[in-house]
Short mmCIF file of C-alpha atoms (C1' of nucleotides) in Angstrom, two decimals:
data_model
loop_
_atom_site.label_atom_id
_atom_site.label_comp_id
_atom_site.label_asym_id
_atom_site.label_seq_id
_atom_site.Cartn_x
_atom_site.Cartn_y
_atom_site.Cartn_z
CA MET L 1 -24.39 3.67 89.93
CA GLU L 2 -28.57 3.26 91.01
CA LYS L 3 -26.47 0.58 93.78
CA ARG L 4 -24.74 3.72 95.03
CA VAL L 5 -26.90 5.85 95.34
CA ASN L 6 -29.78 3.47 96.62
CA HIS L 7 -27.65 2.68 99.28
CA ILE L 8 -26.96 5.90 100.13
CA LYS L 9 -30.86 6.33 99.98
CA GLN L 10 -31.40 3.31 103.03
CA GLN L 11 -28.85 5.15 105.34
CA LEU L 12 -30.40 8.70 105.02
CA SER L 13 -33.52 6.65 105.97
CA ALA L 14 -32.09 4.94 108.84
CA HIS L 15 -31.30 8.15 109.45
CA GLY L 16 -35.01 9.67 108.90
CA TYR L 17 -34.19 11.70 106.40
CA LYS L 18 -35.51 11.13 102.55
CA LEU L 19 -33.59 11.35 99.33
CA THR L 20 -35.48 14.21 97.53
CA PRO L 21 -34.94 15.37 93.92
CA GLN L 22 -32.57 17.49 95.08
CA ARG L 23 -29.92 15.53 96.81
CA GLU L 24 -30.51 12.71 95.19
CA ALA L 25 -29.19 15.11 91.88
CA THR L 26 -26.19 16.21 94.47
CA VAL L 27 -25.58 12.59 95.08
CA ARG L 28 -25.51 11.32 91.85
CA VAL L 29 -22.84 14.79 90.88
CA LEU L 30 -20.62 13.71 93.79
CA LEU L 31 -20.84 9.73 92.53
CA GLU L 32 -20.38 11.30 89.08
CA ASN L 33 -17.09 13.26 89.56
CA GLU L 34 -15.82 10.70 92.27
CA GLU L 35 -11.74 11.53 91.74
CA ALA L 36 -12.96 15.57 91.26
CA HIS L 37 -12.03 17.03 94.76
CA LEU L 38 -15.45 19.20 94.60
CA SER L 39 -15.75 22.51 96.64
CA ALA L 40 -19.63 22.94 97.35
CA GLU L 41 -19.69 25.89 94.41
CA ASP L 42 -18.68 23.38 92.08
CA VAL L 43 -21.22 20.71 93.24
CA TYR L 44 -23.78 23.84 93.23
CA LEU L 45 -22.96 24.20 89.70
CA LEU L 46 -22.95 20.67 87.87
CA VAL L 47 -26.26 20.13 89.77
CA LYS L 48 -27.53 23.54 88.28
CA GLU L 49 -27.18 21.64 85.17
CA LYS L 50 -29.72 18.98 85.66
CA ALA L 51 -31.87 21.13 88.90
CA PRO L 52 -31.68 24.58 87.84
CA GLU L 53 -34.04 25.29 90.47
CA ILE L 54 -32.06 24.23 93.26
CA GLY L 55 -29.85 26.86 95.98
CA LEU L 56 -26.79 27.02 96.78
CA ALA L 57 -27.99 26.61 100.50
CA THR L 58 -29.73 23.28 99.67
CA VAL L 59 -26.34 22.06 98.83
CA TYR L 60 -25.10 22.87 101.34
CA ARG L 61 -27.20 21.69 103.93
CA THR L 62 -26.81 17.97 101.81
CA LEU L 63 -23.35 18.32 102.07
CA GLU L 64 -23.49 18.64 105.68
CA LEU L 65 -25.99 15.70 106.11
CA LEU L 66 -24.28 13.86 103.88
CA SER L 67 -20.52 14.43 105.88
CA ASP L 68 -22.82 13.90 109.08
CA LEU L 69 -23.76 10.42 108.08
CA GLN L 70 -20.29 10.11 107.29
CA ILE L 71 -20.86 8.85 104.36
CA ILE L 72 -18.67 11.92 102.69
CA HIS L 73 -15.87 13.05 103.75
CA LYS L 74 -14.73 17.11 103.82
CA LEU L 75 -11.60 17.14 102.79
CA ASN L 76 -9.07 21.00 103.20
CA PHE L 77 -5.99 21.67 101.22
CA GLY L 78 -5.54 24.91 101.96
CA ASP L 79 -7.11 26.69 99.38
CA GLY L 80 -10.12 28.20 101.38
CA VAL L 81 -12.70 26.24 100.22
CA THR L 82 -14.44 22.79 101.83
CA ARG L 83 -14.23 20.20 99.38
CA TYR L 84 -15.83 16.42 99.31
CA GLU L 85 -15.19 13.32 98.38
CA PHE L 86 -16.27 9.77 98.80
CA ARG L 87 -16.06 7.72 102.13
CA ALA L 88 -14.19 4.56 100.85
CA GLU L 89 -16.97 1.85 101.93
CA GLY L 90 -15.86 -0.42 105.23
CA ALA L 91 -12.32 1.55 104.44
CA GLU L 92 -11.16 1.88 108.25
CA HIS L 93 -9.35 5.01 107.49
CA HIS L 94 -9.61 7.07 104.52
CA HIS L 95 -6.35 7.49 101.94
CA HIS L 96 -4.30 9.59 101.06
CA HIS L 97 -3.64 12.97 99.16
CA LEU L 98 -0.58 14.59 97.55
CA ILE L 99 -0.49 17.86 96.33
CA CYS L 100 1.86 19.06 93.81
CA LEU L 101 3.08 22.62 94.63
CA ASN L 102 3.43 22.92 91.11
CA CYS L 103 0.33 22.55 89.27
CA GLY L 104 -2.26 22.02 92.52
CA THR L 105 -3.31 18.52 91.01
CA VAL L 106 -4.65 16.04 94.07
CA ASP L 107 -3.59 12.55 93.18
CA GLU L 108 -4.88 9.89 96.22
CA ILE L 109 -3.24 7.44 97.66
CA MET L 110 -5.37 4.41 98.45
CA GLU L 111 -3.71 2.34 100.35
CA ASP L 112 -3.49 2.90 104.77
CA LEU L 113 0.33 3.31 104.85
CA LEU L 114 -0.26 4.09 108.27
CA GLY L 115 -0.79 0.79 109.75
CA PRO L 116 2.62 0.30 112.03
CA ILE L 117 2.49 3.25 112.50
CA GLU L 118 -0.44 3.61 113.98
CA HIS L 119 0.23 1.22 116.91
CA ARG L 120 3.29 3.13 117.55
CA VAL L 121 0.98 5.96 117.62
CA GLU L 122 -1.85 4.46 120.07
CA THR L 123 1.10 3.17 122.62
CA GLU L 124 3.40 5.67 122.79
CA PHE L 125 1.59 8.44 123.54
CA ASP L 126 -2.12 6.41 124.33
CA PHE L 127 -3.86 7.94 122.18
CA GLN L 128 -6.77 6.32 121.00
CA ILE L 129 -6.75 6.38 116.50
CA VAL L 130 -10.09 7.00 115.08
CA ASP L 131 -9.11 8.83 111.75
CA HIS L 132 -6.33 10.14 110.62
CA ARG L 133 -5.42 12.77 107.69
CA LEU L 134 -1.94 12.38 105.81
CA THR L 135 -1.20 15.04 102.68
CA PHE L 136 2.33 15.27 101.11
CA HIS L 137 2.49 18.34 99.56
CA GLY L 138 5.65 18.44 96.63
CA VAL L 139 6.22 18.22 92.82
CA CYS L 140 3.83 15.54 90.88
CA HIS L 141 5.39 13.20 87.73
CA ARG L 142 4.07 15.54 85.42
CA CYS L 143 5.48 18.19 87.11
CA LYS L 144 9.36 17.67 87.92
CA ASP L 145 10.80 18.43 84.63
CA GLN L 146 9.82 21.89 85.03
CA VAL L 147 10.66 22.51 88.61
CA THR L 148 14.18 23.25 89.69
CA ASP L 149 13.97 24.24 92.92
CA PRO L 150 10.84 22.61 94.40
CA LYS L 151 11.79 24.50 98.39
CA LYS L 152 11.01 27.59 95.96
CA LEU L 153 7.20 26.76 95.86
CA VAL L 154 6.43 26.07 99.62
CA GLY L 155 5.62 29.67 100.21
CA SER L 156 2.94 30.02 101.94
CA ARG L 157 0.13 27.40 102.61
CA VAL L 158 -2.20 26.41 105.10
CA THR L 159 -3.00 22.58 106.66
CA MET S 1 13.87 34.08 123.65
CA GLU S 2 15.94 37.29 123.02
CA LYS S 3 18.32 35.43 121.02
CA ARG S 4 14.93 33.94 118.80
CA VAL S 5 13.60 37.28 118.13
CA ASN S 6 16.83 38.09 117.16
CA HIS S 7 16.73 35.18 114.80
CA ILE S 8 13.48 36.07 113.45
CA LYS S 9 15.07 40.38 113.47
CA GLN S 10 17.90 38.79 111.28
CA GLN S 11 15.74 36.80 108.84
CA LEU S 12 13.60 39.55 108.55
CA SER S 13 16.74 42.34 107.54
CA ALA S 14 17.66 39.24 104.80
CA HIS S 15 14.91 39.92 103.24
CA GLY S 16 14.73 43.36 103.85
CA TYR S 17 11.71 43.26 106.04
CA LYS S 18 12.06 45.09 109.85
CA LEU S 19 11.14 44.18 112.66
CA THR S 20 8.64 46.67 113.23
CA PRO S 21 7.40 46.89 117.02
CA GLN S 22 4.01 45.58 116.28
CA ARG S 23 5.97 42.71 114.62
CA GLU S 24 7.89 41.48 117.39
CA ALA S 25 5.00 42.22 119.56
CA THR S 26 2.99 39.37 117.28
CA VAL S 27 6.28 37.04 117.47
CA ARG S 28 6.81 37.38 120.96
CA VAL S 29 3.26 36.66 121.94
CA LEU S 30 3.34 33.94 119.07
CA LEU S 31 7.05 32.93 121.42
CA GLU S 32 5.45 32.37 124.61
CA ASN S 33 2.32 30.85 122.97
CA GLU S 34 4.26 28.08 121.38
CA GLU S 35 1.32 25.04 121.95
CA ALA S 36 -1.34 26.55 121.74
CA HIS S 37 -1.71 26.79 118.22
CA LEU S 38 -3.56 30.29 118.10
CA SER S 39 -5.32 31.86 115.79
CA ALA S 40 -4.90 35.18 114.45
CA GLU S 41 -8.02 36.47 116.25
CA ASP S 42 -6.10 34.94 119.70
CA VAL S 43 -2.84 36.90 118.60
CA TYR S 44 -4.29 39.38 117.96
CA LEU S 45 -6.39 39.99 121.30
CA LEU S 46 -3.19 38.75 123.44
CA VAL S 47 -1.15 41.45 121.47
CA LYS S 48 -3.01 44.11 122.32
CA GLU S 49 -2.64 43.11 125.65
CA LYS S 50 0.60 44.71 124.99
CA ALA S 51 0.65 47.35 122.44
CA PRO S 52 -3.53 48.24 122.15
CA GLU S 53 -2.95 50.64 119.48
CA ILE S 54 -2.53 47.32 117.27
CA GLY S 55 -5.10 46.45 114.41
CA LEU S 56 -6.05 43.34 113.35
CA ALA S 57 -4.45 43.65 109.21
CA THR S 58 -1.57 44.27 111.19
CA VAL S 59 -1.90 40.76 112.75
CA TYR S 60 -2.72 38.93 109.47
CA ARG S 61 -0.03 41.18 107.25
CA THR S 62 3.00 40.03 110.42
CA LEU S 63 1.34 36.37 110.19
CA GLU S 64 1.56 36.38 106.65
CA LEU S 65 4.99 37.69 106.39
CA LEU S 66 6.02 35.09 108.94
CA SER S 67 4.82 31.79 106.68
CA ASP S 68 6.02 33.12 103.75
CA LEU S 69 9.57 33.38 104.91
CA GLN S 70 8.91 29.76 106.32
CA ILE S 71 9.06 31.36 110.18
CA ILE S 72 5.93 30.28 111.32
CA HIS S 73 3.75 27.83 109.67
CA LYS S 74 0.42 28.00 108.94
CA LEU S 75 -2.42 24.98 109.92
CA ASN S 76 -5.58 23.84 109.60
CA PHE S 77 -7.67 22.03 112.00
CA GLY S 78 -10.60 21.96 110.57
CA ASP S 79 -12.78 24.81 113.19
CA GLY S 80 -12.64 27.56 110.15
CA VAL S 81 -9.65 29.19 111.53
CA THR S 82 -6.17 29.40 110.60
CA ARG S 83 -3.85 28.48 112.98
CA TYR S 84 0.13 29.40 113.40
CA GLU S 85 2.69 27.47 115.05
CA PHE S 86 6.81 27.82 114.56
CA ARG S 87 8.50 25.79 112.49
CA ALA S 88 11.04 23.89 113.66
CA GLU S 89 14.50 25.74 112.68
CA GLY S 90 16.40 23.14 110.71
CA ALA S 91 13.90 19.87 111.46
CA GLU S 92 13.33 18.51 107.62
CA HIS S 93 9.24 18.07 108.38
CA HIS S 94 6.64 19.66 111.03
CA HIS S 95 5.83 17.35 113.46
CA HIS S 96 2.36 15.32 114.15
CA HIS S 97 -0.78 16.21 115.35
CA LEU S 98 -3.02 14.08 118.18
CA ILE S 99 -6.33 16.27 117.61
CA CYS S 100 -8.92 14.72 120.61
CA LEU S 101 -12.56 14.65 119.55
CA ASN S 102 -13.56 14.71 123.06
CA CYS S 103 -11.61 17.43 124.57
CA GLY S 104 -10.45 19.64 121.05
CA THR S 105 -6.97 19.20 122.72
CA VAL S 106 -4.26 19.34 120.18
CA ASP S 107 -1.21 17.70 120.99
CA GLU S 108 2.13 17.11 119.27
CA ILE S 109 4.27 14.20 117.94
CA MET S 110 7.82 15.71 117.56
CA GLU S 111 9.50 13.00 115.69
CA ASP S 112 9.13 13.03 112.08
CA LEU S 113 7.15 9.08 112.22
CA LEU S 114 6.94 9.40 108.32
CA GLY S 115 10.56 8.65 106.55
CA PRO S 116 10.15 5.52 105.63
CA ILE S 117 6.87 6.08 103.95
CA GLU S 118 7.90 9.07 102.35
CA HIS S 119 10.68 7.06 100.55
CA ARG S 120 8.06 4.67 99.61
CA VAL S 121 5.63 6.85 98.59
CA GLU S 122 8.62 8.71 96.46
CA THR S 123 9.58 6.00 94.20
CA GLU S 124 6.15 4.13 94.10
CA PHE S 125 4.52 7.24 93.13
CA ASP S 126 7.19 8.83 91.16
CA PHE S 127 6.40 12.01 93.55
CA GLN S 128 9.45 14.83 95.03
CA ILE S 129 7.88 15.34 98.77
CA VAL S 130 8.93 18.70 99.81
CA ASP S 131 6.52 18.69 102.65
CA HIS S 132 3.61 16.61 104.84
CA ARG S 133 0.84 17.20 106.87
CA LEU S 134 -0.49 14.04 109.25
CA THR S 135 -3.23 14.41 111.84
CA PHE S 136 -4.51 11.51 114.26
CA HIS S 137 -8.31 12.16 115.30
CA GLY S 138 -9.38 10.15 118.09
CA VAL S 139 -9.34 10.40 122.30
CA CYS S 140 -6.68 11.59 124.39
CA HIS S 141 -5.55 9.53 127.12
CA ARG S 142 -6.87 12.48 129.31
CA CYS S 143 -10.60 11.83 127.73
CA LYS S 144 -10.16 8.13 126.93
CA ASP S 145 -12.01 6.88 130.41
CA GLN S 146 -15.61 8.85 130.04
CA VAL S 147 -15.77 7.97 125.96
CA THR S 148 -17.38 5.00 125.49
CA ASP S 149 -17.70 4.90 121.77
CA PRO S 150 -15.47 7.03 120.23
CA LYS S 151 -16.51 6.39 116.19
CA LYS S 152 -19.96 8.16 117.66
CA LEU S 153 -17.30 11.45 118.24
CA VAL S 154 -16.72 11.98 114.32
CA GLY S 155 -19.21 14.03 113.08
CA SER S 156 -18.98 16.08 110.50
CA ARG S 157 -14.99 17.24 110.50
CA VAL S 158 -13.21 18.90 108.15
CA THR S 159 -9.76 18.35 106.26
"C1'" DC B 1 12.46 62.03 99.29
"C1'" DT B 2 11.48 57.53 99.46
"C1'" DT B 3 10.00 53.14 100.98
"C1'" DC B 4 7.94 50.01 104.33
"C1'" DT B 5 4.38 50.00 107.58
"C1'" DT B 6 0.39 50.81 110.30
"C1'" DG B 7 -4.91 51.22 111.17
"C1'" DC B 8 -9.53 51.87 109.81
"C1'" DA B 9 -12.94 50.66 107.48
"C1'" DA B 10 -14.35 48.79 103.46
"C1'" DA B 11 -14.83 44.68 100.65
"C1'" DG B 12 -14.22 39.68 99.94
"C1'" DG B 13 -15.27 35.05 99.48
"C1'" DT B 14 -18.00 31.22 101.81
"C1'" DT B 15 -20.61 29.29 104.24
"C1'" DT B 16 -24.43 29.54 107.63
"C1'" DT B 17 -29.56 31.16 109.29
"C1'" DG B 18 -34.20 32.70 109.31
"C1'" DC B 19 -38.18 32.81 107.23
"C1'" DA B 20 -42.14 31.67 104.47
"C1'" DA B 21 -43.63 28.93 100.93
"C1'" DC B 22 -43.77 23.48 100.14
"C1'" DA B 23 -43.69 18.23 99.74
"C1'" DG B 24 -45.23 13.93 101.61
"C1'" DT B 25 -47.31 11.38 104.27
"C1'" DA W 1 -52.20 19.15 109.84
"C1'" DC W 2 -47.48 18.00 110.95
"C1'" DT W 3 -42.30 17.15 110.06
"C1'" DG W 4 -38.48 17.71 107.48
"C1'" DT W 5 -36.91 20.25 102.97
"C1'" DT W 6 -36.30 24.45 99.94
"C1'" DG W 7 -34.98 28.64 98.19
"C1'" DC W 8 -34.13 33.27 98.80
"C1'" DA W 9 -32.15 36.78 100.77
"C1'" DA W 10 -29.25 38.25 105.12
"C1'" DA W 11 -26.02 37.28 107.91
"C1'" DA W 12 -22.16 35.92 109.75
"C1'" DC W 13 -17.61 34.77 109.48
"C1'" DC W 14 -12.67 35.02 109.01
"C1'" DT W 15 -9.10 37.21 105.48
"C1'" DT W 16 -7.30 40.82 102.17
"C1'" DT W 17 -7.13 45.01 100.36
"C1'" DG W 18 -7.60 50.22 99.38
"C1'" DC W 19 -5.72 54.27 101.14
"C1'" DA W 20 -4.13 58.31 103.84
"C1'" DA W 21 -0.94 59.04 107.36
"C1'" DG W 22 3.07 57.83 109.85
"C1'" DA W 23 7.71 55.59 110.69
"C1'" DA W 24 12.14 55.52 109.55
"C1'" DG W 25 16.33 55.88 107.20
#
DNA sequence: CTTCTTGCAAAGGTTTTGCAACAGT
DNA sequence: ACTGTTGCAAAACCTTTGCAAGAAG
């Protein structure tokens, strides 16, 4: 944990930015809730517990900064807010998400399933891939017993 | 074209809705710009050319209705607005998108590349897939000569 | 009449920005 | 002093909603 905070500090200073107390608090909240896909508001409320004087704008600015430096990723699950998650260190691409249409839970697939497909896309479509996003919408194992017709759940979703 | 408008009219009436002139104008704009991934504002401006009295709210309501009936899909490419595109008739899943980080163009892959992967996900993660979204971010064939380091383009993107 | 639909304006929710104050060097 | 950073409030944005008026059966 300290190690990761320190590493981020180095990444910031390598680009001329400081790890201020506000930024550190924000980073720690993200690290402590790594699986939660927090929104800016979520982060703000959690940071406030440690540093009550922080402003929402600062949280937004910090998240934007971390995103610019590719320390975190912005995610959009179609619910109107941007969510943030750590980028896997050194991973070529980020993982995939499983969104349950019934309970809204977002689970993760940590492997990159797209290797062979990317190769096809690069050659067949002459497109040089830098990153990708893959999301599956469906019914998670926790909900499968209570959902009879998954298609009914689709409704009007974004993304 | 008329055939498709008519089919949509039937889909609406099957659910107790009418194809009003405003809705028809909206549908036609969508049909005439099928590859454009229009935002609500885009649609509004185009519809205004044919039916100047239409209100933006009506466009939003129509798009929401068409989306609820799964006639169109909502898309999010991370630029802050929702975009809309027709659902492929009868296609099990919708196609994939190639987003160029250099010029912003969105191209389409009409095949479903995920068949084998979906099967893996369903069994390995006990997740019943209803739909998916797959987007590749990179450099399109038109831009490849002018982009030296694609990684530099990544910056702060959503989704 | 009754119900659905529309346009307008207002409200809602999220994110960004202007600016003066502050912090660290 | 200088530059980067912060908090607050205001603004900007996209989208939704309330409501009275209109259209259609």
